[in-house]
mmCIF file of C-alpha atoms in Angstrom:
data_model
loop_
_atom_site.group_PDB
_atom_site.id
_atom_site.type_symbol
_atom_site.label_atom_id
_atom_site.label_comp_id
_atom_site.label_asym_id
_atom_site.label_seq_id
_atom_site.Cartn_x
_atom_site.Cartn_y
_atom_site.Cartn_z
ATOM 1 C CA MET A 120 111.703 120.721 193.134
ATOM 2 C CA ASN A 121 110.422 123.632 191.029
ATOM 3 C CA ALA A 122 108.663 121.181 188.719
ATOM 4 C CA GLY A 123 106.905 119.585 191.687
ATOM 5 C CA ILE A 124 105.805 122.991 192.960
ATOM 6 C CA CYS A 125 104.477 123.915 189.513
ATOM 7 C CA THR A 126 102.540 120.629 189.413
ATOM 8 C CA GLN A 127 101.052 121.423 192.819
ATOM 9 C CA ILE A 128 99.976 124.844 191.522
ATOM 10 C CA LEU A 129 98.315 123.130 188.550
ATOM 11 C CA ALA A 130 96.409 120.951 191.019
ATOM 12 C CA ASP A 131 95.492 123.681 193.516
ATOM 13 C CA VAL A 132 94.796 126.650 191.263
ATOM 14 C CA PHE A 133 93.661 125.065 188.014
ATOM 15 C CA GLY A 134 92.254 121.729 189.183
ATOM 16 C CA VAL A 135 93.844 119.824 186.308
ATOM 17 C CA SER A 136 92.524 116.355 185.561
ATOM 18 C CA SER A 137 95.864 115.055 184.246
ATOM 19 C CA VAL A 138 99.450 116.199 183.786
ATOM 20 C CA ILE A 139 101.530 115.588 180.667
ATOM 21 C CA ASN A 140 105.071 116.927 180.793
ATOM 22 C CA THR A 141 107.466 117.053 177.854
ATOM 23 C CA GLY A 142 111.175 117.736 177.862
ATOM 24 C CA ILE A 143 114.565 116.291 177.047
ATOM 25 C CA ALA A 144 116.698 113.597 178.641
ATOM 26 C CA GLY A 145 119.883 111.620 178.289
ATOM 27 C CA SER A 146 119.617 108.013 177.144
ATOM 28 C CA LEU A 147 120.660 105.296 179.584
ATOM 29 C CA ASP A 148 119.927 102.476 177.136
ATOM 30 C CA ALA A 149 122.126 101.689 174.121
ATOM 31 C CA ARG A 150 119.018 100.984 171.990
ATOM 32 C CA ILE A 151 117.726 104.534 172.475
ATOM 33 C CA ASP A 152 119.267 107.096 170.145
ATOM 34 C CA ILE A 153 119.282 110.864 169.983
ATOM 35 C CA GLY A 154 115.891 112.045 168.787
ATOM 36 C CA ASP A 155 114.001 108.986 170.053
ATOM 37 C CA ILE A 156 111.174 109.412 172.568
ATOM 38 C CA VAL A 157 110.709 107.790 175.966
ATOM 39 C CA LEU A 158 107.243 107.588 177.532
ATOM 40 C CA SER A 159 107.114 106.999 181.273
ATOM 41 C CA GLU A 160 105.796 103.852 182.835
ATOM 42 C CA ASP A 161 107.108 105.103 186.154
ATOM 43 C CA ALA A 162 109.522 107.665 187.571
ATOM 44 C CA VAL A 163 112.157 107.449 190.316
ATOM 45 C CA GLN A 164 114.527 109.929 192.003
ATOM 46 C CA HIS A 165 117.962 108.421 191.277
ATOM 47 C CA ASP A 166 119.765 110.734 193.679
ATOM 48 C CA MET A 167 117.542 110.126 196.728
ATOM 49 C CA ASP A 168 119.393 108.075 199.317
ATOM 50 C CA ALA A 169 117.760 107.468 202.689
ATOM 51 C CA THR A 170 119.086 103.912 202.938
ATOM 52 C CA ALA A 171 120.485 104.729 206.402
ATOM 53 C CA PHE A 172 116.856 104.910 207.558
ATOM 54 C CA GLY A 173 115.842 101.615 205.944
ATOM 55 C CA TYR A 174 114.492 102.965 202.667
ATOM 56 C CA GLU A 175 115.416 101.554 199.279
ATOM 57 C CA ALA A 176 117.836 103.757 197.292
ATOM 58 C CA GLY A 177 115.644 106.130 195.309
ATOM 59 C CA GLN A 178 112.665 105.935 197.669
ATOM 60 C CA ILE A 179 111.532 109.195 199.182
ATOM 61 C CA PRO A 180 111.145 108.910 202.962
ATOM 62 C CA ARG A 181 107.601 108.489 204.263
ATOM 63 C CA MET A 182 106.273 107.720 200.805
ATOM 64 C CA ASP A 183 104.409 104.421 200.485
ATOM 65 C CA THR A 184 105.953 103.691 197.091
ATOM 66 C CA PHE A 185 109.413 103.407 195.588
ATOM 67 C CA SER A 186 108.391 104.669 192.156
ATOM 68 C CA PHE A 187 105.537 106.751 190.843
ATOM 69 C CA LYS A 188 103.480 104.911 188.223
ATOM 70 C CA ALA A 189 102.435 106.815 185.110
ATOM 71 C CA ASP A 190 98.887 106.522 183.867
ATOM 72 C CA LYS A 191 98.688 103.479 181.552
ATOM 73 C CA ARG A 192 95.896 105.022 179.502
ATOM 74 C CA LEU A 193 97.900 108.197 178.820
ATOM 75 C CA THR A 194 100.996 106.156 177.993
ATOM 76 C CA GLY A 195 99.012 104.020 175.550
ATOM 77 C CA ILE A 196 97.438 107.033 173.877
ATOM 78 C CA ALA A 197 100.826 108.724 173.563
ATOM 79 C CA LYS A 198 102.377 105.614 172.036
ATOM 80 C CA GLU A 199 99.590 105.390 169.422
ATOM 81 C CA CYS A 200 99.879 109.118 168.691
ATOM 82 C CA CYS A 201 103.653 108.846 168.241
ATOM 83 C CA SER A 202 103.150 106.211 165.563
ATOM 84 C CA ARG A 203 100.883 108.611 163.676
ATOM 85 C CA VAL A 204 102.710 111.931 163.952
ATOM 86 C CA CYS A 205 106.324 110.930 164.674
ATOM 87 C CA ASP A 206 106.589 107.703 162.696
ATOM 88 C CA ASP A 207 110.265 108.301 161.874
ATOM 89 C CA ILE A 208 111.192 108.191 165.582
ATOM 90 C CA ASN A 209 111.590 105.150 167.810
ATOM 91 C CA VAL A 210 109.371 105.216 170.895
ATOM 92 C CA PHE A 211 110.197 103.393 174.122
ATOM 93 C CA CYS A 212 108.135 102.955 177.288
ATOM 94 C CA GLY A 213 109.775 102.481 180.655
ATOM 95 C CA ARG A 214 111.265 104.051 183.743
ATOM 96 C CA ILE A 215 112.460 107.636 183.726
ATOM 97 C CA VAL A 216 114.934 108.547 186.454
ATOM 98 C CA SER A 217 115.415 112.084 187.738
ATOM 99 C CA GLY A 218 118.118 113.797 189.717
ATOM 100 C CA ASP A 219 119.654 117.168 190.367
ATOM 101 C CA GLN A 220 122.534 116.680 187.960
ATOM 102 C CA PHE A 221 123.157 116.738 184.245
ATOM 103 C CA VAL A 222 124.649 113.305 183.603
ATOM 104 C CA ALA A 223 127.580 113.537 181.187
ATOM 105 C CA ASP A 224 129.968 110.925 182.585
ATOM 106 C CA ARG A 225 129.849 107.300 181.488
ATOM 107 C CA SER A 226 130.624 105.934 184.981
ATOM 108 C CA VAL A 227 127.788 107.994 186.536
ATOM 109 C CA LYS A 228 125.469 106.876 183.728
ATOM 110 C CA ASP A 229 126.377 103.219 184.259
ATOM 111 C CA ALA A 230 125.884 103.464 188.037
ATOM 112 C CA ILE A 231 122.423 105.021 187.621
ATOM 113 C CA LYS A 232 121.423 102.465 184.994
ATOM 114 C CA ASP A 233 122.674 99.528 187.086
ATOM 115 C CA LYS A 234 120.915 100.701 190.240
ATOM 116 C CA PHE A 235 117.596 101.909 188.815
ATOM 117 C CA GLY A 236 117.204 100.348 185.364
ATOM 118 C CA GLY A 237 115.857 103.507 183.777
ATOM 119 C CA LEU A 238 115.681 104.213 180.071
ATOM 120 C CA CYS A 239 116.669 107.855 180.419
ATOM 121 C CA THR A 240 117.775 110.424 182.971
ATOM 122 C CA GLU A 241 116.635 113.997 183.418
ATOM 123 C CA MET A 242 115.929 116.528 186.144
ATOM 124 C CA GLU A 243 112.155 117.065 186.596
ATOM 125 C CA GLY A 244 109.994 114.049 185.829
ATOM 126 C CA ALA A 245 110.038 112.311 189.212
ATOM 127 C CA ALA A 246 109.167 115.555 191.035
ATOM 128 C CA ILE A 247 106.193 116.043 188.713
ATOM 129 C CA ALA A 248 105.257 112.380 189.173
ATOM 130 C CA GLN A 249 105.435 112.661 192.972
ATOM 131 C CA ALA A 250 103.218 115.762 193.079
ATOM 132 C CA ALA A 251 100.716 114.142 190.696
ATOM 133 C CA TYR A 252 100.744 110.947 192.786
ATOM 134 C CA LEU A 253 100.097 112.868 196.013
ATOM 135 C CA ASN A 254 97.165 114.643 194.358
ATOM 136 C CA ASP A 255 95.832 111.461 192.711
ATOM 137 C CA ILE A 256 96.206 113.032 189.267
ATOM 138 C CA PRO A 257 97.058 110.805 186.285
ATOM 139 C CA PHE A 258 100.359 111.787 184.684
ATOM 140 C CA LEU A 259 102.681 111.036 181.800
ATOM 141 C CA ILE A 260 106.278 112.140 181.320
ATOM 142 C CA ILE A 261 107.494 112.371 177.707
ATOM 143 C CA ARG A 262 111.188 112.807 176.987
ATOM 144 C CA ALA A 263 112.981 113.414 173.704
ATOM 145 C CA ILE A 264 116.507 112.043 173.889
ATOM 146 C CA SER A 265 119.108 114.780 173.472
ATOM 147 C CA ASP A 266 122.276 112.860 174.295
ATOM 148 C CA LYS A 267 123.677 109.545 175.472
ATOM 149 C CA ALA A 268 124.339 110.804 179.055
ATOM 150 C CA ASP A 269 128.069 110.475 178.510
ATOM 151 C CA ASP A 270 130.820 112.291 176.622
ATOM 152 C CA SER A 271 129.701 111.174 173.148
ATOM 153 C CA ALA A 272 127.520 114.123 172.103
ATOM 154 C CA GLY A 273 127.523 114.382 168.322
ATOM 155 C CA ILE A 274 124.604 116.646 167.418
ATOM 156 C CA ASP A 275 124.329 120.402 167.427
ATOM 157 C CA TYR A 276 122.156 121.149 170.478
ATOM 158 C CA PRO A 277 120.162 124.043 168.962
ATOM 159 C CA GLU A 278 119.382 121.796 165.974
ATOM 160 C CA PHE A 279 118.221 118.998 168.273
ATOM 161 C CA GLU A 280 116.198 121.423 170.383
ATOM 162 C CA ARG A 281 114.253 122.649 167.326
ATOM 163 C CA MET A 282 113.547 119.061 166.277
ATOM 164 C CA ALA A 283 112.477 118.018 169.793
ATOM 165 C CA ILE A 284 110.165 121.016 170.175
ATOM 166 C CA ALA A 285 108.527 120.379 166.791
ATOM 167 C CA ASN A 286 107.996 116.685 167.578
ATOM 168 C CA SER A 287 106.693 117.440 171.079
ATOM 169 C CA VAL A 288 104.176 119.969 169.777
ATOM 170 C CA LYS A 289 102.903 117.538 167.115
ATOM 171 C CA LEU A 290 102.639 114.783 169.697
ATOM 172 C CA ILE A 291 100.848 116.869 172.350
ATOM 173 C CA LEU A 292 98.346 118.228 169.823
ATOM 174 C CA GLU A 293 97.550 114.672 168.731
ATOM 175 C CA ILE A 294 97.270 113.420 172.341
ATOM 176 C CA ILE A 295 94.855 116.248 173.193
ATOM 177 C CA LYS A 296 92.583 115.106 170.367
ATOM 178 C CA GLU A 297 92.439 111.652 171.945
ATOM 179 C CA ILE A 298 91.808 112.626 175.546
#
């Protein structure tokens, strides 16, 4: 929710023309390893459940869409920029799912993946996507994979965090040159 409010402030106070958000996420896909990057094609709230009112699981009530589509142009630019500045990292494009929980249990991970088909799970992207959608602002969510969203963590988190920050900064600086 805080991320959505911050996005609304960006729209109201600063009149931004696009929103690009970076952060970390847990992988939901066996092909995606720690350190890889996921670029959003769309974003969904995996913990939204208003099915009792006829909505699809994940759909926010009174919204005319199930998922919030990222800007294809921004996604394409980011993918090209990744190949130039982060060529030692695999880049994937697809759905990012958000919820109000840190997913660290394989059964929770599998349930989210089976229901929503996302590539990674995190806690802010869909709120940012919803606020951008409501303001008709193009957006892109970029996530560096920090873990496998289960109990298999095998990297020192501070080490990963330094690597993810460095890669994100390089990537954003390159994207800015292109837009």
